[in-house]
Coordinates of C-alpha atoms in Angstrom, one line a residue:
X1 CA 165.5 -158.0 172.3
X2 CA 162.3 -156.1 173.7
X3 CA 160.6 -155.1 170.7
X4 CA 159.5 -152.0 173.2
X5 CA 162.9 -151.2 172.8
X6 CA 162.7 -150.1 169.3
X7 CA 160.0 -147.6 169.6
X8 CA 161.9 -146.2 172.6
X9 CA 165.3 -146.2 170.2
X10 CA 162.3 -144.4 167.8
X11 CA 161.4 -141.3 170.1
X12 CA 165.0 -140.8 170.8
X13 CA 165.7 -140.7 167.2
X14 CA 163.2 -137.4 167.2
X15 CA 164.3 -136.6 169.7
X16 CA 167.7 -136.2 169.4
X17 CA 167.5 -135.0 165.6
X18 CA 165.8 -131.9 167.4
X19 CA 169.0 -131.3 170.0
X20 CA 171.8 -132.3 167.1
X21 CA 170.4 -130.9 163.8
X22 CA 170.7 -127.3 165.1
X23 CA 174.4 -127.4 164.9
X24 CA 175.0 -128.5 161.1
X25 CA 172.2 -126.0 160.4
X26 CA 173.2 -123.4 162.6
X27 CA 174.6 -121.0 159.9
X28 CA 171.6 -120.8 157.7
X29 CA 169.2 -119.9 160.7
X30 CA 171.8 -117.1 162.1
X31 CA 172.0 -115.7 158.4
X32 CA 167.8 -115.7 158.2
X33 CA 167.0 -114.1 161.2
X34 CA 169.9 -111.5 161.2
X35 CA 171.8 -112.9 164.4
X36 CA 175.5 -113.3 165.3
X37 CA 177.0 -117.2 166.1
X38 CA 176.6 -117.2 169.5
X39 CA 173.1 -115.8 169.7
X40 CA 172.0 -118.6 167.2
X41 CA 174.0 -120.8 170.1
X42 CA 171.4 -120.1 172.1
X43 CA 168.9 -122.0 170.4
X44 CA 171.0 -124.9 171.6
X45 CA 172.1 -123.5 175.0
X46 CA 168.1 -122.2 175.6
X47 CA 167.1 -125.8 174.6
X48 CA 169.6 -127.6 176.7
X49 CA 168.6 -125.7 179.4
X50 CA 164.8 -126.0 179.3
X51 CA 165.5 -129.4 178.7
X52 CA 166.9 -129.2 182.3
X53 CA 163.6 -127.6 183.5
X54 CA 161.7 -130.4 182.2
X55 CA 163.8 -133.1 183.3
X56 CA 163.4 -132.5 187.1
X57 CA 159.7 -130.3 187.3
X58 CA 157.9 -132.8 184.5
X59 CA 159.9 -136.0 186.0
X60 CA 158.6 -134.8 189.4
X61 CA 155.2 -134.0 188.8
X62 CA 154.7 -137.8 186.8
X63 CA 156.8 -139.6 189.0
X64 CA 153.7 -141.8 190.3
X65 CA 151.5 -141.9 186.9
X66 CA 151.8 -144.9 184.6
X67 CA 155.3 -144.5 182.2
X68 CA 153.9 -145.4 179.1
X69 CA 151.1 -142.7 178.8
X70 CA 152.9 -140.1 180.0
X71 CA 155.8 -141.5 177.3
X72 CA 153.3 -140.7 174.9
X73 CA 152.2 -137.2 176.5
X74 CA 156.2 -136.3 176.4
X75 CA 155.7 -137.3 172.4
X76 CA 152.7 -134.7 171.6
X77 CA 154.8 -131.7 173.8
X78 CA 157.6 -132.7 171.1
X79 CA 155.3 -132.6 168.3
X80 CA 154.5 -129.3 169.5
X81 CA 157.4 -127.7 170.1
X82 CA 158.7 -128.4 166.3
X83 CA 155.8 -127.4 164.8
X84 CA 156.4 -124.1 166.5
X85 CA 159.5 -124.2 165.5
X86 CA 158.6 -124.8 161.9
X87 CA 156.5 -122.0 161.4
X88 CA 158.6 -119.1 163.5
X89 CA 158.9 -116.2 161.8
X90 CA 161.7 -114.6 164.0
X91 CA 163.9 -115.3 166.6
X92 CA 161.4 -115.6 169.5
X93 CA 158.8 -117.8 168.6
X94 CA 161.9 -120.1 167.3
X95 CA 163.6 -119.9 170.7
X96 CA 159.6 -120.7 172.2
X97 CA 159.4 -123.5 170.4
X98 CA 162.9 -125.0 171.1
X99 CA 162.3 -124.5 174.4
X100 CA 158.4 -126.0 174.2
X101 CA 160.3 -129.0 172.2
X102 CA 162.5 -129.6 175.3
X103 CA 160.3 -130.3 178.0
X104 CA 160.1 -133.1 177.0
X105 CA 163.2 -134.6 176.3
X106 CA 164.9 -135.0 179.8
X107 CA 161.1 -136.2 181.0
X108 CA 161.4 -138.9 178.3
X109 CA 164.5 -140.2 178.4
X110 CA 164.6 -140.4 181.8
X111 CA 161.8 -142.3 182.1
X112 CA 162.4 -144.1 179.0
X113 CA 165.8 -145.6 180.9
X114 CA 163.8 -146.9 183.8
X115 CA 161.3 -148.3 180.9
X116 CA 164.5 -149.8 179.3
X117 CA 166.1 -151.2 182.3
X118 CA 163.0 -153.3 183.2
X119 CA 162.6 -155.2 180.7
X120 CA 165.7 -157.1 180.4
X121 CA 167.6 -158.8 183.2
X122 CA 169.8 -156.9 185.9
X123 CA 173.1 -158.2 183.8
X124 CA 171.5 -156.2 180.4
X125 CA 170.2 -152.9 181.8
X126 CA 172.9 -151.2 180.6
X127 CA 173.2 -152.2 177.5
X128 CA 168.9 -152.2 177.1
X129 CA 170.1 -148.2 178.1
X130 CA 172.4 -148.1 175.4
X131 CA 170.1 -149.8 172.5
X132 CA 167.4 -146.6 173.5
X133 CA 169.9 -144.3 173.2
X134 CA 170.5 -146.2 169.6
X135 CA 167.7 -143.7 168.6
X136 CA 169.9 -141.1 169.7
X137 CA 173.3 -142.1 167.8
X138 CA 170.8 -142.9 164.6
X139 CA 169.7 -139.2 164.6
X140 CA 173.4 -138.4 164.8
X141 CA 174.5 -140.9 162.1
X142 CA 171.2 -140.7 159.7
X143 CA 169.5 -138.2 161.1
X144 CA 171.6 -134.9 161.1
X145 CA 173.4 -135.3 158.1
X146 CA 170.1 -135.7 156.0
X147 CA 168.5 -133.1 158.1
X148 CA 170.8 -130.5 157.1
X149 CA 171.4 -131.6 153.6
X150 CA 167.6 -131.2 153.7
X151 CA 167.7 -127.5 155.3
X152 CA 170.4 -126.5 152.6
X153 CA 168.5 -127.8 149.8
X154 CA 164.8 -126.8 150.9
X155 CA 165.0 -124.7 153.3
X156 CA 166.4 -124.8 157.2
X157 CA 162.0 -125.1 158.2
X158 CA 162.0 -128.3 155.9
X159 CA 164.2 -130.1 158.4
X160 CA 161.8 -129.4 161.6
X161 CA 158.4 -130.2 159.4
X162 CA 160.2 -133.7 158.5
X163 CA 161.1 -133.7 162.7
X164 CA 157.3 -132.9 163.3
X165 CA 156.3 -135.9 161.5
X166 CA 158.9 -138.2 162.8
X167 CA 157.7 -137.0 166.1
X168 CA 154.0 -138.4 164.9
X169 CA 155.6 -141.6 163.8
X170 CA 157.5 -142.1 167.2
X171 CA 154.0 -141.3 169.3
X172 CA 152.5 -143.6 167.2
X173 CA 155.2 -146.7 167.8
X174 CA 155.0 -145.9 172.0
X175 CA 151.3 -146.7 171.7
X176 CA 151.8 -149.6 170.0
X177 CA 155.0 -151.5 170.9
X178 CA 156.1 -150.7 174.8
X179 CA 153.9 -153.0 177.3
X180 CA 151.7 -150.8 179.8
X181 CA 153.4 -152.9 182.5
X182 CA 157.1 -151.8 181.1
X183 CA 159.0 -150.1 183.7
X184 CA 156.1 -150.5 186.7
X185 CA 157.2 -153.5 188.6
X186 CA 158.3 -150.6 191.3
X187 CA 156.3 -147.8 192.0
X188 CA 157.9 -144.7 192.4
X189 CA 156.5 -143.5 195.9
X190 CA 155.7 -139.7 197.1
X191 CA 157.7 -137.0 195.9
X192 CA 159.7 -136.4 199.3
X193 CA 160.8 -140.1 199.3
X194 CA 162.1 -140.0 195.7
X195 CA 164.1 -137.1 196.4
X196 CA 165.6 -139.1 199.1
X197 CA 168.1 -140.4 196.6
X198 CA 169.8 -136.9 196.6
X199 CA 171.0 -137.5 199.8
X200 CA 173.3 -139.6 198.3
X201 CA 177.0 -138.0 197.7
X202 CA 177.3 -140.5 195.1
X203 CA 174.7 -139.2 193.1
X204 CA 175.5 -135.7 193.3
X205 CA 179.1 -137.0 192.0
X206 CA 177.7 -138.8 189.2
X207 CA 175.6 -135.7 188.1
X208 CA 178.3 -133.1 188.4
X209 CA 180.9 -136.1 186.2
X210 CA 177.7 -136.0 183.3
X211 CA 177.7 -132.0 183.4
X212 CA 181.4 -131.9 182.7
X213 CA 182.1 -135.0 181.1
X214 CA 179.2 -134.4 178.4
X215 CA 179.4 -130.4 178.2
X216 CA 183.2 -131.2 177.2
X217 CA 182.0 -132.7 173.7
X218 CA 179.7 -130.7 172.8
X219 CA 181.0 -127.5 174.0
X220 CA 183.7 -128.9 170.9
X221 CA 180.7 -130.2 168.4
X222 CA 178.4 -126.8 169.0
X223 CA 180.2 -125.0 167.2
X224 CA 181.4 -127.7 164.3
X225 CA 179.8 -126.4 161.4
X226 CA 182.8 -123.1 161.6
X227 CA 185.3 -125.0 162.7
X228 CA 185.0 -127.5 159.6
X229 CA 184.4 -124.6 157.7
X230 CA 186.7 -122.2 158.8
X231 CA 189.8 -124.0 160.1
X232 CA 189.3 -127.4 158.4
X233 CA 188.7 -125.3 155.2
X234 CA 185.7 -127.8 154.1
X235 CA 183.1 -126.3 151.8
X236 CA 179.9 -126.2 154.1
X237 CA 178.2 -129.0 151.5
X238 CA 180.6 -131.6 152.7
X239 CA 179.6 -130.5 156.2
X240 CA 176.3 -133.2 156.3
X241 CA 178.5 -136.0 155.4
X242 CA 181.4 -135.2 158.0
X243 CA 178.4 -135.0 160.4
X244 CA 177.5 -138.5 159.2
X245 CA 181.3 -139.6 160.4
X246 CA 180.5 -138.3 163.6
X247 CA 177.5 -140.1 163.7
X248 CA 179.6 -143.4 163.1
X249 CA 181.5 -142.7 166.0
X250 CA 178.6 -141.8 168.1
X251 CA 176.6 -145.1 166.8
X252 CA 179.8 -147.3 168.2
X253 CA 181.1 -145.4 171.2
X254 CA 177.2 -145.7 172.5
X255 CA 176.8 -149.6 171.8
X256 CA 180.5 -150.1 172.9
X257 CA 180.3 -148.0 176.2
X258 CA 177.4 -149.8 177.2
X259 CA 178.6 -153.3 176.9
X260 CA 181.6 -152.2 178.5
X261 CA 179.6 -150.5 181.3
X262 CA 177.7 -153.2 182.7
X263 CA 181.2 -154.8 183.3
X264 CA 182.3 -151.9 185.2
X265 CA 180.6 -148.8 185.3
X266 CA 183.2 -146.7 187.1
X267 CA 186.6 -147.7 185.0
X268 CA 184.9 -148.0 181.6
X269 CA 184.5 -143.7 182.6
X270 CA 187.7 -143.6 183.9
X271 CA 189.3 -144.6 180.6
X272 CA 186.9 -142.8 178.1
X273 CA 187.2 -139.9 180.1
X274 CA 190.4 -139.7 179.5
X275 CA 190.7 -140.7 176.2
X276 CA 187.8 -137.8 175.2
X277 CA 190.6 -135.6 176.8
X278 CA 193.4 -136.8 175.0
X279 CA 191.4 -136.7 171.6
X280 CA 189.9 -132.7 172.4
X281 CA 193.5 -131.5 172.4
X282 CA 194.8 -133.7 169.0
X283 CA 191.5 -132.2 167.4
X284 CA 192.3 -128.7 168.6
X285 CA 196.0 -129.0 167.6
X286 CA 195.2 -130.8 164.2
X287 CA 192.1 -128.9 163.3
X288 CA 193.9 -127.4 159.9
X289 CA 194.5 -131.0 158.5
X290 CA 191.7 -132.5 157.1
X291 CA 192.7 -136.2 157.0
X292 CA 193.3 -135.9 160.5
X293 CA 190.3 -133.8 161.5
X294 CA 188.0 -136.8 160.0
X295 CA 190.0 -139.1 162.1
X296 CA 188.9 -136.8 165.2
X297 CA 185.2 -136.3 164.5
X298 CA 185.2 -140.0 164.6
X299 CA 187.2 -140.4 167.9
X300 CA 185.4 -137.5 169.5
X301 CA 181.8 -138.8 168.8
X302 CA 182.7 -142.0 169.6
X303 CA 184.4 -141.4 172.9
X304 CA 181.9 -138.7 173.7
X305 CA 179.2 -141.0 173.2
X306 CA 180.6 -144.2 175.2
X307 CA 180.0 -142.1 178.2
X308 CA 176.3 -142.1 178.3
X309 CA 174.7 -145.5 179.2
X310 CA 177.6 -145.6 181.8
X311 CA 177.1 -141.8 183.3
X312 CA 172.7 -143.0 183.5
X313 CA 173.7 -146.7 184.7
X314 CA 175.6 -145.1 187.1
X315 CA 173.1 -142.6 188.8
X316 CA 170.5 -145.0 189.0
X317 CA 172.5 -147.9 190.5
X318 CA 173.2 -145.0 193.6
X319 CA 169.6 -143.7 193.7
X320 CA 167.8 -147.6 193.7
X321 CA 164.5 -145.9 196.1
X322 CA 164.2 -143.7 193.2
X323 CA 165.5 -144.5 189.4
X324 CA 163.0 -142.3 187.6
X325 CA 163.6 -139.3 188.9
X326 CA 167.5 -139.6 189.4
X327 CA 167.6 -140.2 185.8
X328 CA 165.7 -137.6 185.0
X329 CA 167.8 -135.3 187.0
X330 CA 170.9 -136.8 184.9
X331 CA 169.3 -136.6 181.5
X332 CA 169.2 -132.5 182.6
X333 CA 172.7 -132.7 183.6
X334 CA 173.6 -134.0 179.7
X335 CA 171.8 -130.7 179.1
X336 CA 173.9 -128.3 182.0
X337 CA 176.9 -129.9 179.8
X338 CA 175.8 -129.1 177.0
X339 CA 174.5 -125.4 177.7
X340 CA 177.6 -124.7 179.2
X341 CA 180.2 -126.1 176.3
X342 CA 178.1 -124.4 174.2
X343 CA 177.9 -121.2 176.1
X344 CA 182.0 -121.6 176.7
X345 CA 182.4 -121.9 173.3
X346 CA 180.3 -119.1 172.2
X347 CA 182.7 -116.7 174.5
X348 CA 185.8 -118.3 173.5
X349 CA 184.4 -116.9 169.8
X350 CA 183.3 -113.9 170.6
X351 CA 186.6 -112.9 173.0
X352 CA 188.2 -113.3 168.9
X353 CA 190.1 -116.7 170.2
X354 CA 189.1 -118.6 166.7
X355 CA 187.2 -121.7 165.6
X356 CA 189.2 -124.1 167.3
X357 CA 188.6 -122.2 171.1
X358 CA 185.4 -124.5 171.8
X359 CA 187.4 -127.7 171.3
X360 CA 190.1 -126.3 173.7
X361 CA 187.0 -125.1 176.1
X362 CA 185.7 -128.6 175.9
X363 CA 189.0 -130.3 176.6
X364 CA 189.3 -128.4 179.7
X365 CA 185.6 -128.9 180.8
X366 CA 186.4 -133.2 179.8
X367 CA 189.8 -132.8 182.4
X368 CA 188.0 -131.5 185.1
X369 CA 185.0 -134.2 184.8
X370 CA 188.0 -137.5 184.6
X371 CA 189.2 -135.4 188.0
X372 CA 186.0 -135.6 189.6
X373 CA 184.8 -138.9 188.3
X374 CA 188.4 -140.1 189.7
X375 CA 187.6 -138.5 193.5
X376 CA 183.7 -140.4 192.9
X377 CA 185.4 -143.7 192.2
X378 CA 188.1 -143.7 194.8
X379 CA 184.9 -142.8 196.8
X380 CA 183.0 -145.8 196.4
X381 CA 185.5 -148.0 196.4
X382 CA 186.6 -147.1 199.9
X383 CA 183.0 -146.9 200.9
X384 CA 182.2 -150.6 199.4
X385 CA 185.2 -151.9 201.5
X386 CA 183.9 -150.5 205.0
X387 CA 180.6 -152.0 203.7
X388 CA 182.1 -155.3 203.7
X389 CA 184.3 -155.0 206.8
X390 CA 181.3 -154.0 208.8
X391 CA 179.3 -157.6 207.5
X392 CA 182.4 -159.5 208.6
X393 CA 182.8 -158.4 212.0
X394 CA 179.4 -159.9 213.1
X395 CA 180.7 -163.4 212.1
X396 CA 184.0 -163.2 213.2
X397 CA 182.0 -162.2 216.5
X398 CA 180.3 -165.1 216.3
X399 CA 183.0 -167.7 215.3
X400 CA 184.7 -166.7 218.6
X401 CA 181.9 -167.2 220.4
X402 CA 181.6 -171.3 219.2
X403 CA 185.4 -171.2 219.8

């Protein structure tokens, strides 16, 4: 294993403790600042979708600088964002400095994939996608739960001082462990040949399958904290470690889905698509049983999560002129997703359906994603077979000829 790989797994540990920790904390911020649920949601909707704005204007504008210092440039906007975020006193400057915080996240882990994917063999790029998004599933796993048992204890600002400094720590491992040469061997060109690769149906496919397919979960885990609370009847205290079972599921749907993704891409999604489905609906039904509910914060977290290294493997293997910005534009699909389950969710609340509406809304959002990733497989499979029947005409051509 790389050991550049780690300190990529490290920023996307900081990185994704800043998207996830919102939600177990979530509560305490809406109480302090005097807002209802679903404008808190919006300081994971307004990150999600700024994350969005940085994955395709920052990806764009760096496209042809050297990866691994404008890795570390993505690292100091981070560190800045959370120390905003620390310090708010209101809603605003919070909301500022989610949104400064998530610039940089679709930038980085976009880039961090094509980083990732060179430098391990074409059979591993996959699963060298999956071990940097390790650093996500960690943050889910470690991260969140001790995050908010940290805000409950200390104070909700506690958590994002203890995210500034992991943000230091991660800028500080990017300088030092991932090679200068990581991720170069092919140059991006100008910006109007990289967006060549959105030409590509198969792209667009891909994207619109991570919007719906990612939203679907966490449009369900936006909103967790109430449901466990609420519906589960969990005392909030217990909420951190039920957050650490959803981590465990997250942590082996990832490193699963990735192994099983560079065997096949399009039916590894086709069956956890699927699956996610099935499992949204038992959680919605089951939500009042707690054995149960335990049992679906593990399946949920670990299906959710199996779909990422496939969903990024996939958009760059149909956008091979232009990797970096492709997977920059999926990293702010994730985000659509997850703007939109949380917004979903947030209505389904507020139109008085209950705490169980965003895990319907997100079963719903998951169906329609397995329906369109079922159209972009059926796709490319007919595609790859008029490929291959065009390359055998020419020597069937030419074996009649020597006949």
């Amino acid at each position: 294993m790389p050991v550049g790989l780690i300190a990529l797994a490290l920023g996307g540990f900081g990185i994704g403790l800043t998207e996830f920790v919102i939600a177990g904390l979530l509560p305490d911020v809406a109480a302090d600042f005097g807002v209802s649920e679903a404008s808190a949601g919006w300081f994971i909707s307004g990150y999600a979708l700024a994350v969005v704005v940085g994955a395709l204007g920052l990806t764009a504008a760096v496209t042809r600088l050297e990866r691994k210092p404008v890795l570390a440039g993505l690292l100091v906007l981070f560190i800045a964002g959370n120390l905003l975020s620390a310090t708010a006193a209101d809603y605003w400057p919070m909301m500022l400095g989610r949104i400064i915080a998530a610039l940089s996240h679709g930038a980085f882990f976009g880039i961090g994939a094509v980083v990732a994917a060179g430098m391990v063999p074409p059979s591993k790029k996959a699963g060298a996608i999956a071990l940097m998004f390790t650093g996500l599933t960690a943050a889910n796993v470690l991260g969140v739960p001790f995050g908010t048992l940290l805000g409950q204890a200390a104070g909700w600002r506690a958590t994002f001082w203890a995210i500034t400094a992991i943000g230091v720590a991660a800028l500080v491992g990017i300088l030092a462990l991932v090679p200068r040469s990581a991720g170069e061997t092919e140059k991006a060109g100008s910006l109007r040949s990289e967006l060549t690769a959105f030409r590509s149906g198969q792209v667009w496919l891909s994207i619109v399958v991570t919007i719906l397919g990612f939203g679907g979960m966490f449009g369900a885990f936006t909103y967790i904290a109430y449901t466990l609370t609420e519906v589960s009847g969990f005392a909030a205290s217990t909420v951190p470690w039920l957050l650490i079972v959803f981590g465990i599921g997250l942590f082996a749907g990832n490193t699963l889905g990735g192994k099983a993704a560079d065997r096949n891409v399009d039916r590894t999604l086709l069956v956890v698509l699927a699956v996610l489905a099935v499992v949204l609906v038992a959680f919605a039904v089951t939500a009042g049983n707690q054995i149960l509910t335990v049992i679906s914060l593990v399946l949920m977290g670990g299906f959710g999560f199996a779909t990422v290294p496939g969903l990024q493997m996939r958009v760059m293997k149909y956008a091979p002129e232009a990797p970096t910005l492709a997977s920059g534009a999926n990293i702010g699909a994730f985000n659509v997703g997850n703007a939109l389950g949380a917004w979903l969710g947030g209505v389904t609340i507020t139109a008085g359906q209950g705490y169980t509406s965003p895990i319907w809304a997100g079963a719903a959002i998951t169906l329609l994603g397995l329906a369109v990733m079922a159209y972009a497989a059926a796709a490319a499979r007919q595609s790859a077979a008029r490929t291959e029947v065009q390359a055998e005409a020419p020597v069937e051509a030419a074996d009649a000829l020597r006949l």
